[in-house]
Every structure is written in C-alpha cells, then in structure tokens.
Amino acid sequence: MNKLITTLLTATLLFTNNTYASGAFDNAVKAYDSGKYLQAINLFKPLAVKGLAIAQLRLGLMCLNGQGVAQDYLEAVKWFRLASEQGLPLAQYSLGAMYFSGQGVAQDYVEAVKWYKLAAVNDLVLANYELGTMYESGLGVTQDYVEAAKWFRVAATQGYARAQYNLGFMYANGQGVAQDVVRAHMWFNLAAIKGDQNAVHNRDIAAGTMTKKQLAEAQKFAKECLARNYKSC
C-alpha cells in the first residue's frame, strides 16, 4: 500500500507543486525534493496546522514512509483525514488505502470503499480502479461484477494498464459484461502496450481462439482507442 500511495503521489504532486509553488510551501517542496526531509517536515507542519490541505497530505505521506520522522501510521492517518475532510481527492484515496490495509486504523473495507468513492467523484484513477477491485471481490460491498466492470472501465479509459487488463479479463469470461473475445483482446492489447506482461500472455491466448476477422477488428479498435486517447473505447 505504501508503494501504491507513493507512486500516485509522485505523479500527482507534479501538479500540486506547480499549483502551490509560492512562499513557504514552495520552500518545503524544494527541501523535500533535495532530500532534506527534516527541514521539509519543519516547513510543511506549520502550513498543515494552519489547515493547508496539500501540506497535510504531504505531511501524512512523510509520516507514512518515515521521511524526516519516525514512521508513524497513526500520524499519517491523522493528516490524511484532515486533508480528506477538506475534500482533497488524493488524501481521500490515501485514507481509504489505510483502512484497506489496516495501518493506523482498524482494517475496515466499508470505510475504505467510502473514501475511495469520495476520491472517485473527482475522477482519481486509482480510486476508480480500487473500487473495481472491491466490487469484484465483494470487499466492503456486495460482490457485483457489473459495478466492477463499470469502475474498471472508468480507470481503463484513463489509461491505467491494470484496469485495462482486468476489464479484458472480464470480457474474456463474461463477468459483468457480455462475453466478447474481440473486446477482451483489445483491452489486453492496450495493457500489453503499456508493458503489462500478464496482459501480453492473455492477449496471445485470446488471439489463439479468434478468427482472422476478429483479430483484425480487435487490433483496429485498439489503434482507434489509442489515437483518440481512449475516448472511443
């Protein structure tokens, strides 16, 4: 879970850094980026105490990963919650992940779903994906393949390879969607292009069951999907 949050933050904070690149927050980010974690903590904390949600999120992440401070899941949850209550999607996702794993809080899948859904309202890709896995597995919600396919599709059309693979798998097996080998191959192929080796394997298995016409159609769909940045998938 820590790796998952860190990966998401690495990508998303490129935006937040630019958005809040002024004054004390900018100095805190520069200290963090330079590996001066103790200095970063000391700069982020006053901003977090004053209620700056993005500073609360950054502080929570540093507590989670033990950067500039002893690793402390309880403290991480505290800061994630404060930022979540201000409506910061990435903090809501992070809090949901803490409930999912039971770090800093009692494990609670229902609470995890609650926070994932709040993050998903703002189209956070990993929240969309995680909701798909929760519905697929019946964790915190009644198992529902139709809902799982719905959320995987949202994340898949955002370009998330793992969601594309899962959606391909659902088309291959007719779970939550009508069984469709052409669509299965298309989604496996899109995930494979992003380097997902499981998708490569399953794409090739699907190809072995398809006619030349079906294979050409699946490849055409994948090409069109990429050309339109997943808008036509």
GROMACS .gro file of C-alpha atoms in nm, residues 65-159:
model
   95
   65ASN     CA    1   0.712   0.650   0.479
   66GLY     CA    2   0.927   0.761   0.772
   67GLN     CA    3   1.086   1.056   0.593
   68GLY     CA    4   1.230   1.312   0.834
   69VAL     CA    5   1.037   1.150   1.117
   70ALA     CA    6   0.992   0.802   1.263
   71GLN     CA    7   0.739   0.602   1.059
   72ASP     CA    8   0.402   0.656   1.224
   73TYR     CA    9   0.084   0.520   1.068
   74LEU     CA   10  -0.139   0.685   1.330
   75GLU     CA   11   0.007   1.025   1.249
   76ALA     CA   12  -0.024   0.957   0.877
   77VAL     CA   13  -0.393   0.874   0.919
   78LYS     CA   14  -0.444   1.192   1.123
   79TRP     CA   15  -0.309   1.415   0.845
   80PHE     CA   16  -0.476   1.219   0.564
   81ARG     CA   17  -0.808   1.254   0.745
   82LEU     CA   18  -0.773   1.629   0.793
   83ALA     CA   19  -0.693   1.677   0.424
   84SER     CA   20  -0.972   1.436   0.326
   85GLU     CA   21  -1.229   1.632   0.524
   86GLN     CA   22  -1.134   1.934   0.314
   87GLY     CA   23  -1.216   1.734   0.002
   88LEU     CA   24  -0.865   1.662  -0.129
   89PRO     CA   25  -0.912   1.355  -0.354
   90LEU     CA   26  -0.560   1.219  -0.315
   91ALA     CA   27  -0.589   1.235   0.063
   92GLN     CA   28  -0.927   1.059   0.046
   93TYR     CA   29  -0.774   0.783  -0.161
   94SER     CA   30  -0.481   0.756   0.080
   95LEU     CA   31  -0.713   0.734   0.381
   96GLY     CA   32  -0.912   0.465   0.203
   97ALA     CA   33  -0.591   0.272   0.142
   98MET     CA   34  -0.504   0.293   0.513
   99TYR     CA   35  -0.844   0.148   0.603
  100PHE     CA   36  -0.799  -0.123   0.341
  101SER     CA   37  -0.464  -0.234   0.482
  102GLY     CA   38  -0.540  -0.167   0.849
  103GLN     CA   39  -0.244   0.065   0.900
  104GLY     CA   40  -0.303   0.330   1.167
  105VAL     CA   41  -0.669   0.227   1.189
  106ALA     CA   42  -0.861  -0.096   1.234
  107GLN     CA   43  -0.898  -0.268   0.897
  108ASP     CA   44  -1.239  -0.171   0.761
  109TYR     CA   45  -1.332  -0.240   0.400
  110VAL     CA   46  -1.658  -0.045   0.427
  111GLU     CA   47  -1.465   0.267   0.530
  112ALA     CA   48  -1.213   0.202   0.253
  113VAL     CA   49  -1.495   0.197  -0.004
  114LYS     CA   50  -1.642   0.514   0.144
  115TRP     CA   51  -1.319   0.710   0.096
  116TYR     CA   52  -1.242   0.556  -0.242
  117LYS     CA   53  -1.584   0.669  -0.362
  118LEU     CA   54  -1.527   1.024  -0.245
  119ALA     CA   55  -1.196   1.030  -0.433
  120ALA     CA   56  -1.359   0.872  -0.738
  121VAL     CA   57  -1.612   1.158  -0.758
  122ASN     CA   58  -1.313   1.367  -0.865
  123ASP     CA   59  -1.201   1.103  -1.117
  124LEU     CA   60  -0.889   0.992  -0.933
  125VAL     CA   61  -0.773   0.697  -1.142
  126LEU     CA   62  -0.650   0.469  -0.862
  127ALA     CA   63  -0.969   0.527  -0.665
  128ASN     CA   64  -1.168   0.419  -0.970
  129TYR     CA   65  -0.950   0.110  -1.007
  130GLU     CA   66  -0.968   0.016  -0.639
  131LEU     CA   67  -1.347   0.045  -0.642
  132GLY     CA   68  -1.345  -0.203  -0.928
  133THR     CA   69  -1.140  -0.449  -0.723
  134MET     CA   70  -1.366  -0.403  -0.419
  135TYR     CA   71  -1.680  -0.480  -0.619
  136GLU     CA   72  -1.508  -0.767  -0.797
  137SER     CA   73  -1.403  -0.927  -0.468
  138GLY     CA   74  -1.703  -0.823  -0.257
  139LEU     CA   75  -1.492  -0.637  -0.001
  140GLY     CA   76  -1.689  -0.370   0.184
  141VAL     CA   77  -1.970  -0.404  -0.070
  142THR     CA   78  -2.188  -0.680  -0.211
  143GLN     CA   79  -1.996  -0.855  -0.488
  144ASP     CA   80  -2.117  -0.707  -0.815
  145TYR     CA   81  -1.938  -0.777  -1.144
  146VAL     CA   82  -2.142  -0.516  -1.330
  147GLU     CA   83  -2.022  -0.246  -1.089
  148ALA     CA   84  -1.670  -0.385  -1.103
  149ALA     CA   85  -1.666  -0.364  -1.482
  150LYS     CA   86  -1.805  -0.010  -1.464
  151TRP     CA   87  -1.523   0.114  -1.241
  152PHE     CA   88  -1.255  -0.078  -1.428
  153ARG     CA   89  -1.380   0.085  -1.748
  154VAL     CA   90  -1.354   0.433  -1.597
  155ALA     CA   91  -0.994   0.369  -1.492
  156ALA     CA   92  -0.914   0.187  -1.819
  157THR     CA   93  -1.025   0.487  -2.024
  158GLN     CA   94  -0.793   0.698  -1.811
  159GLY     CA   95  -0.509   0.484  -1.945
   0.00000   0.00000   0.00000
